Structures are given as C-alpha cells and as structure tokens.
Amino acid sequence: MDGRGFACVEGFLSDVELAWAKAFVASAINKAGGTYVGFVGKSAVAGSGLDRLAEDAGFQSIFTRLYRHAVKRPPPPIEFYQLLRCLTGTAAADHSLNFHYDSYVITGLIPIEIPTEGQTGDFLMVPNTRPIRTSYAANLADKMLVDNRLSQLVLRRLRLRAQGPVTRIKMVPGNLYFFWGYRSIHTNEPCDPDKVRATAVFHYANPHAGSGLRSRLGR
Ligand SMILES: O=C(O)CCC(=O)C(=O)O
Ligand SMILES: [Fe+2]
C-alpha cells in the first residue's frame, strides 16, 4: 500500500460466500430493472453475507491494525461506511471515471462481479499523492483540485498511457484489495452496458469526523 499503492488478499471470499454475494447482486439488478444499483450501509445488504463480514472481528482487525501502522495513533472504533456498487446498463458510465479522494483513511474493496470481456471495469489509481491533512479545509482544497473538469480530463487521458502515473488493477472477484483511499486519487473504468461490475467497498476512519467546519457545511 505504501509502495505500489495497494495490497491484495487473494481468494479472501470462499466460493460459497462469493456465490451468495453474486446472487444478491443479480437479484438487486433484476429488481432495479437492469440498471445501476447502489447500497449504503449494513442493513441495505442484509442477506448478502457482506453485512456479516462487516461484523467479523478478524476482518475488522485488519483495518485497525493498518490504521495503527499508518497513523500511529489508537484506531477509532469500527464504523464502516459500507457500499455495494452494481454497475450495469447505460448508467454504468455515469458511475465510472470520476477520479476522487475518499473521505476515509483506509478502503477495503472486494470485487463481486467483474466482466472478463469488452470493457472490464479496471480499478485505476495514482497512489499516495497526499498526506492525511490536519485540517478539514486543506482536505477540501485537495478534493477541489481533483474534482474539476480539467483535472478529470487530464487524469482520463493519463490512464491510457502505459508508462504514466496511473496504476491499472485488473481485479479478481473474491479477492480483497486495500489501499489508502484518503491519500490516493482513484476510480473505476466502466463496463459494457450488457455486463455487470459489482464491488463491495468498506471505508474506515474519517480523519475529519470531529471537524467544526465539516459539520457547519452539513457534511
Ligand atoms: O467500485 C470501485 O472500484 C471503486 C469505488 C470507490 O472508489 C468508492 O466507493 O469510493
Ligand atoms: Fe473511492
């Protein structure tokens, strides 16, 4: 994570766990009428296995240990900001190639379904481009430097260069990937409309949770 930008635990989910999560995704997309669906929070993914994973002590301890290693302070209690993103149909493009910094120090990502043909929805990152900021205002300034048309255009072009600064990860379903989400510019590529790209995302530790400015801005 400090060097090439990410760490990977291969085959983290068992075949049964992966099949269970895949079935949840398939049924959700079906209910949504074949378009993008996103789930936020543990209860939203009840029955997928991802709800139980968020409560697993072994899983949680990877995050707190990583935090201790990186931040060198006592880790905050686990309260994941947990997502399940299911990209498909024409809406897949709207939820892709939006380069950003996460608001949370550590991001754990488990691909559930990744297309093997056409556009494969690769994960893209420019690892560790900023430190953890002490002020929320500085964090906002970083975010604004990325979240504008010019920066997005530049990053979208750079991703096509093999020797450029953008690292491309061809993710494998069932693996668990970790990266410093707060510190790294990242996004996903789209998949073809007739394919499904689904990822479970676990965000941990917001350094600005107690910021007065943040609460005044209503975030
Ligand atoms: O789905 C992905 O590959 C990335 C998701 C992401 O970066 C996020 O939810 O913050
Ligand atoms: Fe992210």
PDB file of C-alpha atoms and ligand atoms in Angstrom:
ATOM      1  CA  MET A   1       0.000   0.000   0.000  1.00  0.00           C
ATOM      2  CA  ASP A   2       2.820   2.403   0.773  1.00  0.00           C
ATOM      3  CA  GLY A   3       4.792   1.364  -2.302  1.00  0.00           C
ATOM      4  CA  ARG A   4       2.834   0.208  -5.346  1.00  0.00           C
ATOM      5  CA  GLY A   5      -0.389   1.564  -3.830  1.00  0.00           C
ATOM      6  CA  PHE A   6      -2.402  -1.472  -2.916  1.00  0.00           C
ATOM      7  CA  ALA A   7      -2.359  -4.807  -1.138  1.00  0.00           C
ATOM      8  CA  CYS A   8      -4.295  -7.874  -2.185  1.00  0.00           C
ATOM      9  CA  VAL A   9      -5.528 -10.850  -0.182  1.00  0.00           C
ATOM     10  CA  GLU A  10      -6.170 -13.466  -2.843  1.00  0.00           C
ATOM     11  CA  GLY A  11      -9.238 -15.662  -2.543  1.00  0.00           C
ATOM     12  CA  PHE A  12     -10.498 -13.833   0.529  1.00  0.00           C
ATOM     13  CA  LEU A  13     -14.106 -14.919  -0.035  1.00  0.00           C
ATOM     14  CA  SER A  14     -14.834 -18.618  -0.301  1.00  0.00           C
ATOM     15  CA  ASP A  15     -16.627 -19.860  -3.428  1.00  0.00           C
ATOM     16  CA  VAL A  16     -19.834 -20.150  -1.433  1.00  0.00           C
ATOM     17  CA  GLU A  17     -19.555 -16.611   0.004  1.00  0.00           C
ATOM     18  CA  LEU A  18     -18.842 -15.240  -3.462  1.00  0.00           C
ATOM     19  CA  ALA A  19     -21.788 -17.088  -4.989  1.00  0.00           C
ATOM     20  CA  TRP A  20     -24.021 -15.753  -2.218  1.00  0.00           C
ATOM     21  CA  ALA A  21     -22.969 -12.146  -2.842  1.00  0.00           C
ATOM     22  CA  LYS A  22     -23.313 -12.612  -6.611  1.00  0.00           C
ATOM     23  CA  ALA A  23     -26.869 -13.879  -6.211  1.00  0.00           C
ATOM     24  CA  PHE A  24     -27.699 -10.802  -4.111  1.00  0.00           C
ATOM     25  CA  VAL A  25     -26.311  -8.544  -6.859  1.00  0.00           C
ATOM     26  CA  ALA A  26     -28.188 -10.380  -9.630  1.00  0.00           C
ATOM     27  CA  SER A  27     -31.477 -10.137  -7.791  1.00  0.00           C
ATOM     28  CA  ALA A  28     -30.932  -6.437  -6.961  1.00  0.00           C
ATOM     29  CA  ILE A  29     -30.205  -5.570 -10.588  1.00  0.00           C
ATOM     30  CA  ASN A  30     -33.209  -7.562 -11.665  1.00  0.00           C
ATOM     31  CA  LYS A  31     -35.444  -5.674  -9.221  1.00  0.00           C
ATOM     32  CA  ALA A  32     -33.988  -2.347 -10.363  1.00  0.00           C
ATOM     33  CA  GLY A  33     -34.866  -3.157 -13.968  1.00  0.00           C
ATOM     34  CA  GLY A  34     -31.350  -3.805 -15.220  1.00  0.00           C
ATOM     35  CA  THR A  35     -29.786  -0.501 -14.248  1.00  0.00           C
ATOM     36  CA  TYR A  36     -27.205   0.772 -11.726  1.00  0.00           C
ATOM     37  CA  VAL A  37     -27.956  -0.047  -8.103  1.00  0.00           C
ATOM     38  CA  GLY A  38     -26.017   1.139  -5.097  1.00  0.00           C
ATOM     39  CA  PHE A  39     -26.437   0.096  -1.469  1.00  0.00           C
ATOM     40  CA  VAL A  40     -25.265   2.096   1.522  1.00  0.00           C
ATOM     41  CA  GLY A  41     -24.926   0.587   4.966  1.00  0.00           C
ATOM     42  CA  LYS A  42     -25.008  -2.835   6.515  1.00  0.00           C
ATOM     43  CA  SER A  43     -28.772  -3.246   6.654  1.00  0.00           C
ATOM     44  CA  ALA A  44     -29.079  -2.416   2.948  1.00  0.00           C
ATOM     45  CA  VAL A  45     -27.015  -5.514   2.105  1.00  0.00           C
ATOM     46  CA  ALA A  46     -28.639  -7.801   4.686  1.00  0.00           C
ATOM     47  CA  GLY A  47     -28.542 -11.371   3.438  1.00  0.00           C
ATOM     48  CA  SER A  48     -25.638 -10.838   1.026  1.00  0.00           C
ATOM     49  CA  GLY A  49     -23.014 -12.032   3.517  1.00  0.00           C
ATOM     50  CA  LEU A  50     -21.379  -8.590   3.294  1.00  0.00           C
ATOM     51  CA  ASP A  51     -23.413  -7.462   6.309  1.00  0.00           C
ATOM     52  CA  ARG A  52     -21.939 -10.268   8.392  1.00  0.00           C
ATOM     53  CA  LEU A  53     -18.470  -9.671   7.047  1.00  0.00           C
ATOM     54  CA  ALA A  54     -18.599  -6.079   8.353  1.00  0.00           C
ATOM     55  CA  GLU A  55     -19.147  -7.507  11.834  1.00  0.00           C
ATOM     56  CA  ASP A  56     -16.404 -10.117  11.624  1.00  0.00           C
ATOM     57  CA  ALA A  57     -13.700  -9.462  14.230  1.00  0.00           C
ATOM     58  CA  GLY A  58     -10.891 -10.794  12.038  1.00  0.00           C
ATOM     59  CA  PHE A  59     -11.948  -8.615   9.119  1.00  0.00           C
ATOM     60  CA  GLN A  60     -12.257  -5.548  11.358  1.00  0.00           C
ATOM     61  CA  SER A  61      -8.861  -6.106  12.918  1.00  0.00           C
ATOM     62  CA  ILE A  62      -7.101  -5.811   9.544  1.00  0.00           C
ATOM     63  CA  PHE A  63      -8.410  -2.243   9.340  1.00  0.00           C
ATOM     64  CA  THR A  64      -7.484  -1.255  12.891  1.00  0.00           C
ATOM     65  CA  ARG A  65      -4.011  -2.756  12.550  1.00  0.00           C
ATOM     66  CA  LEU A  66      -3.424  -0.975   9.246  1.00  0.00           C
ATOM     67  CA  TYR A  67      -4.580   2.253  10.887  1.00  0.00           C
ATOM     68  CA  ARG A  68      -2.211   1.833  13.812  1.00  0.00           C
ATOM     69  CA  HIS A  69       0.649   1.139  11.403  1.00  0.00           C
ATOM     70  CA  ALA A  70      -0.052   4.153   9.183  1.00  0.00           C
ATOM     71  CA  VAL A  71      -1.397   6.816  11.509  1.00  0.00           C
ATOM     72  CA  LYS A  72       0.487   5.743  14.645  1.00  0.00           C
ATOM     73  CA  ARG A  73      -2.450   6.602  16.869  1.00  0.00           C
ATOM     74  CA  PRO A  74      -5.118   4.489  18.580  1.00  0.00           C
ATOM     75  CA  PRO A  75      -7.604   3.359  15.907  1.00  0.00           C
ATOM     76  CA  PRO A  76     -11.153   4.733  16.123  1.00  0.00           C
ATOM     77  CA  PRO A  77     -13.951   2.220  16.714  1.00  0.00           C
ATOM     78  CA  ILE A  78     -15.074   0.361  13.603  1.00  0.00           C
ATOM     79  CA  GLU A  79     -17.996   2.052  11.923  1.00  0.00           C
ATOM     80  CA  PHE A  80     -17.684   1.144   8.277  1.00  0.00           C
ATOM     81  CA  TYR A  81     -19.155   3.325   5.597  1.00  0.00           C
ATOM     82  CA  GLN A  82     -20.127   0.285   3.599  1.00  0.00           C
ATOM     83  CA  LEU A  83     -21.185   0.303  -0.054  1.00  0.00           C
ATOM     84  CA  LEU A  84     -22.204  -2.208  -2.658  1.00  0.00           C
ATOM     85  CA  ARG A  85     -21.936  -0.731  -6.149  1.00  0.00           C
ATOM     86  CA  CYS A  86     -23.509  -2.633  -9.018  1.00  0.00           C
ATOM     87  CA  LEU A  87     -22.714  -1.142 -12.407  1.00  0.00           C
ATOM     88  CA  THR A  88     -24.645  -2.233 -15.457  1.00  0.00           C
ATOM     89  CA  GLY A  89     -26.679  -0.824 -18.336  1.00  0.00           C
ATOM     90  CA  THR A  90     -26.111   2.639 -19.756  1.00  0.00           C
ATOM     91  CA  ALA A  91     -25.849   4.088 -16.206  1.00  0.00           C
ATOM     92  CA  ALA A  92     -22.562   2.215 -15.695  1.00  0.00           C
ATOM     93  CA  ALA A  93     -20.710   5.051 -17.444  1.00  0.00           C
ATOM     94  CA  ASP A  94     -22.158   7.706 -15.081  1.00  0.00           C
ATOM     95  CA  HIS A  95     -20.643   5.888 -12.119  1.00  0.00           C
ATOM     96  CA  SER A  96     -17.220   5.492 -13.708  1.00  0.00           C
ATOM     97  CA  LEU A  97     -14.109   7.589 -14.307  1.00  0.00           C
ATOM     98  CA  ASN A  98     -14.912  10.029 -11.540  1.00  0.00           C
ATOM     99  CA  PHE A  99     -11.442  10.361 -10.020  1.00  0.00           C
ATOM    100  CA  HIS A 100     -11.565  11.214  -6.312  1.00  0.00           C
ATOM    101  CA  TYR A 101     -10.051  11.013  -2.856  1.00  0.00           C
ATOM    102  CA  ASP A 102     -12.073   9.109  -0.272  1.00  0.00           C
ATOM    103  CA  SER A 103     -13.036  10.803   2.985  1.00  0.00           C
ATOM    104  CA  TYR A 104     -11.753   7.775   4.915  1.00  0.00           C
ATOM    105  CA  VAL A 105      -8.180   6.689   5.577  1.00  0.00           C
ATOM    106  CA  ILE A 106      -8.491   3.021   4.593  1.00  0.00           C
ATOM    107  CA  THR A 107     -10.517   1.497   1.793  1.00  0.00           C
ATOM    108  CA  GLY A 108     -11.112  -2.238   1.536  1.00  0.00           C
ATOM    109  CA  LEU A 109     -12.592  -3.395  -1.749  1.00  0.00           C
ATOM    110  CA  ILE A 110     -13.963  -6.797  -2.707  1.00  0.00           C
ATOM    111  CA  PRO A 111     -14.948  -7.276  -6.342  1.00  0.00           C
ATOM    112  CA  ILE A 112     -18.029  -9.477  -6.566  1.00  0.00           C
ATOM    113  CA  GLU A 113     -18.511  -9.500 -10.304  1.00  0.00           C
ATOM    114  CA  ILE A 114     -16.011  -8.276 -12.909  1.00  0.00           C
ATOM    115  CA  PRO A 115     -16.520  -8.640 -16.669  1.00  0.00           C
ATOM    116  CA  THR A 116     -13.880 -10.653 -18.498  1.00  0.00           C
ATOM    117  CA  GLU A 117     -14.732  -9.338 -21.979  1.00  0.00           C
ATOM    118  CA  GLY A 118     -15.028  -5.893 -23.531  1.00  0.00           C
ATOM    119  CA  GLN A 119     -14.530  -3.071 -21.032  1.00  0.00           C
ATOM    120  CA  THR A 120     -13.529  -4.876 -17.875  1.00  0.00           C
ATOM    121  CA  GLY A 121     -14.094  -2.012 -15.405  1.00  0.00           C
ATOM    122  CA  ASP A 122     -10.497  -1.866 -14.200  1.00  0.00           C
ATOM    123  CA  PHE A 123      -9.619  -0.089 -10.986  1.00  0.00           C
ATOM    124  CA  LEU A 124      -7.366   2.924 -11.542  1.00  0.00           C
ATOM    125  CA  MET A 125      -5.244   4.757  -9.024  1.00  0.00           C
ATOM    126  CA  VAL A 126      -2.499   7.313  -8.556  1.00  0.00           C
ATOM    127  CA  PRO A 127      -1.321   6.090  -5.177  1.00  0.00           C
ATOM    128  CA  ASN A 128      -0.425   8.201  -2.159  1.00  0.00           C
ATOM    129  CA  THR A 129      -0.475  11.665  -3.716  1.00  0.00           C
ATOM    130  CA  ARG A 130      -1.236  13.457  -0.434  1.00  0.00           C
ATOM    131  CA  PRO A 131      -0.712  13.024   3.305  1.00  0.00           C
ATOM    132  CA  ILE A 132      -3.518  12.888   5.848  1.00  0.00           C
ATOM    133  CA  ARG A 133      -4.369  16.562   6.342  1.00  0.00           C
ATOM    134  CA  THR A 134      -4.659  18.031   9.803  1.00  0.00           C
ATOM    135  CA  SER A 135      -7.440  20.430   8.769  1.00  0.00           C
ATOM    136  CA  TYR A 136     -10.709  19.768   7.021  1.00  0.00           C
ATOM    137  CA  ALA A 137     -10.193  22.939   4.931  1.00  0.00           C
ATOM    138  CA  ALA A 138      -6.944  21.557   3.494  1.00  0.00           C
ATOM    139  CA  ASN A 139      -8.733  18.297   2.748  1.00  0.00           C
ATOM    140  CA  LEU A 140     -11.438  20.216   0.853  1.00  0.00           C
ATOM    141  CA  ALA A 141      -8.804  22.112  -1.122  1.00  0.00           C
ATOM    142  CA  ASP A 142      -7.220  18.790  -2.226  1.00  0.00           C
ATOM    143  CA  LYS A 143     -10.606  17.461  -3.224  1.00  0.00           C
ATOM    144  CA  MET A 144     -11.391  20.567  -5.276  1.00  0.00           C
ATOM    145  CA  LEU A 145      -8.069  20.248  -7.103  1.00  0.00           C
ATOM    146  CA  VAL A 146      -9.205  16.832  -8.356  1.00  0.00           C
ATOM    147  CA  ASP A 147     -12.945  17.389  -8.691  1.00  0.00           C
ATOM    148  CA  ASN A 148     -12.983  19.752 -11.664  1.00  0.00           C
ATOM    149  CA  ARG A 149     -13.281  19.266 -15.406  1.00  0.00           C
ATOM    150  CA  LEU A 150      -9.669  19.998 -16.281  1.00  0.00           C
ATOM    151  CA  SER A 151      -8.182  17.588 -13.722  1.00  0.00           C
ATOM    152  CA  GLN A 152     -10.648  14.883 -14.660  1.00  0.00           C
ATOM    153  CA  LEU A 153      -9.789  15.344 -18.340  1.00  0.00           C
ATOM    154  CA  VAL A 154      -6.051  15.138 -17.657  1.00  0.00           C
ATOM    155  CA  LEU A 155      -6.454  12.035 -15.474  1.00  0.00           C
ATOM    156  CA  ARG A 156      -8.684  10.356 -18.055  1.00  0.00           C
ATOM    157  CA  ARG A 157      -6.015  10.914 -20.703  1.00  0.00           C
ATOM    158  CA  LEU A 158      -3.172   9.782 -18.458  1.00  0.00           C
ATOM    159  CA  ARG A 159      -4.906   6.488 -17.737  1.00  0.00           C
ATOM    160  CA  LEU A 160      -4.366   5.476 -21.367  1.00  0.00           C
ATOM    161  CA  ARG A 161      -0.576   5.768 -21.099  1.00  0.00           C
ATOM    162  CA  ALA A 162       1.115   2.512 -20.249  1.00  0.00           C
ATOM    163  CA  GLN A 163       4.097   4.250 -18.609  1.00  0.00           C
ATOM    164  CA  GLY A 164       2.066   7.035 -16.992  1.00  0.00           C
ATOM    165  CA  PRO A 165       1.333   7.683 -13.311  1.00  0.00           C
ATOM    166  CA  VAL A 166      -1.990   5.819 -13.305  1.00  0.00           C
ATOM    167  CA  THR A 167      -1.817   2.262 -11.952  1.00  0.00           C
ATOM    168  CA  ARG A 168      -4.309  -0.114 -13.513  1.00  0.00           C
ATOM    169  CA  ILE A 169      -5.585  -3.059 -11.490  1.00  0.00           C
ATOM    170  CA  LYS A 170      -7.445  -5.916 -13.110  1.00  0.00           C
ATOM    171  CA  MET A 171      -9.410  -7.069 -10.109  1.00  0.00           C
ATOM    172  CA  VAL A 172     -10.373 -10.665  -9.471  1.00  0.00           C
ATOM    173  CA  PRO A 173     -13.733 -11.468  -7.801  1.00  0.00           C
ATOM    174  CA  GLY A 174     -13.362 -12.749  -4.249  1.00  0.00           C
ATOM    175  CA  ASN A 175     -10.005 -11.053  -3.674  1.00  0.00           C
ATOM    176  CA  LEU A 176      -9.752  -8.336  -1.038  1.00  0.00           C
ATOM    177  CA  TYR A 177      -7.868  -5.173  -2.006  1.00  0.00           C
ATOM    178  CA  PHE A 178      -6.660  -2.486   0.377  1.00  0.00           C
ATOM    179  CA  PHE A 179      -5.409   0.994  -0.405  1.00  0.00           C
ATOM    180  CA  TRP A 180      -5.047   4.353   1.318  1.00  0.00           C
ATOM    181  CA  GLY A 181      -8.307   5.765  -0.058  1.00  0.00           C
ATOM    182  CA  TYR A 182      -7.892   9.149   1.616  1.00  0.00           C
ATOM    183  CA  ARG A 183      -4.387   9.578   0.239  1.00  0.00           C
ATOM    184  CA  SER A 184      -4.845   8.146  -3.269  1.00  0.00           C
ATOM    185  CA  ILE A 185      -6.627   9.502  -6.345  1.00  0.00           C
ATOM    186  CA  HIS A 186      -8.663   6.627  -7.736  1.00  0.00           C
ATOM    187  CA  THR A 187     -11.695   5.496  -9.699  1.00  0.00           C
ATOM    188  CA  ASN A 188     -13.077   2.647 -11.767  1.00  0.00           C
ATOM    189  CA  GLU A 189     -13.443   2.283 -15.511  1.00  0.00           C
ATOM    190  CA  PRO A 190     -16.891   1.500 -16.911  1.00  0.00           C
ATOM    191  CA  CYS A 191     -18.102  -1.888 -18.073  1.00  0.00           C
ATOM    192  CA  ASP A 192     -20.166  -2.586 -21.182  1.00  0.00           C
ATOM    193  CA  PRO A 193     -23.927  -1.982 -20.704  1.00  0.00           C
ATOM    194  CA  ASP A 194     -24.730  -5.682 -21.108  1.00  0.00           C
ATOM    195  CA  LYS A 195     -22.250  -6.711 -18.375  1.00  0.00           C
ATOM    196  CA  VAL A 196     -22.199  -6.353 -14.600  1.00  0.00           C
ATOM    197  CA  ARG A 197     -19.420  -4.878 -12.483  1.00  0.00           C
ATOM    198  CA  ALA A 198     -20.140  -5.139  -8.763  1.00  0.00           C
ATOM    199  CA  THR A 199     -17.849  -4.155  -5.883  1.00  0.00           C
ATOM    200  CA  ALA A 200     -18.244  -4.195  -2.115  1.00  0.00           C
ATOM    201  CA  VAL A 201     -16.480  -1.215  -0.565  1.00  0.00           C
ATOM    202  CA  PHE A 202     -15.581  -0.756   3.113  1.00  0.00           C
ATOM    203  CA  HIS A 203     -14.467   2.726   4.172  1.00  0.00           C
ATOM    204  CA  TYR A 204     -12.874   3.167   7.589  1.00  0.00           C
ATOM    205  CA  ALA A 205     -11.710   6.122   9.708  1.00  0.00           C
ATOM    206  CA  ASN A 206     -12.672   9.660   8.739  1.00  0.00           C
ATOM    207  CA  PRO A 207      -9.863  11.938   9.993  1.00  0.00           C
ATOM    208  CA  HIS A 208     -12.194  14.957   9.976  1.00  0.00           C
ATOM    209  CA  ALA A 209     -15.167  13.385  11.715  1.00  0.00           C
ATOM    210  CA  GLY A 210     -14.874  15.912  14.564  1.00  0.00           C
ATOM    211  CA  SER A 211     -14.293  18.987  12.382  1.00  0.00           C
ATOM    212  CA  GLY A 212     -16.436  22.036  13.176  1.00  0.00           C
ATOM    213  CA  LEU A 213     -16.179  23.313   9.610  1.00  0.00           C
ATOM    214  CA  ARG A 214     -17.340  19.965   8.289  1.00  0.00           C
ATOM    215  CA  SER A 215     -20.447  19.978  10.464  1.00  0.00           C
ATOM    216  CA  ARG A 216     -21.197  23.639   9.616  1.00  0.00           C
ATOM    217  CA  LEU A 217     -21.073  22.696   5.928  1.00  0.00           C
ATOM    218  CA  GLY A 218     -23.559  19.956   6.720  1.00  0.00           C
ATOM    219  CA  ARG A 219     -21.423  17.018   5.531  1.00  0.00           C
TER     220      ARG A 219
HETATM  221  O1  LIG B   1     -16.001   0.368  -7.177  1.00  0.00           O
HETATM  222  C1  LIG B   1     -14.816   0.704  -7.231  1.00  0.00           C
HETATM  223  O2  LIG B   1     -13.988   0.057  -7.859  1.00  0.00           O
HETATM  224  C2  LIG B   1     -14.314   1.936  -6.514  1.00  0.00           C
HETATM  225  C3  LIG B   1     -15.295   2.534  -5.551  1.00  0.00           C
HETATM  226  C4  LIG B   1     -14.769   3.732  -4.819  1.00  0.00           C
HETATM  227  O3  LIG B   1     -13.724   4.244  -5.053  1.00  0.00           O
HETATM  228  C5  LIG B   1     -15.580   4.298  -3.707  1.00  0.00           C
HETATM  229  O4  LIG B   1     -16.702   3.836  -3.485  1.00  0.00           O
HETATM  230  O5  LIG B   1     -15.101   5.225  -3.035  1.00  0.00           O
HETATM  231 FE    FE B   2     -13.220   5.745  -3.579  1.00  0.00          FE
END
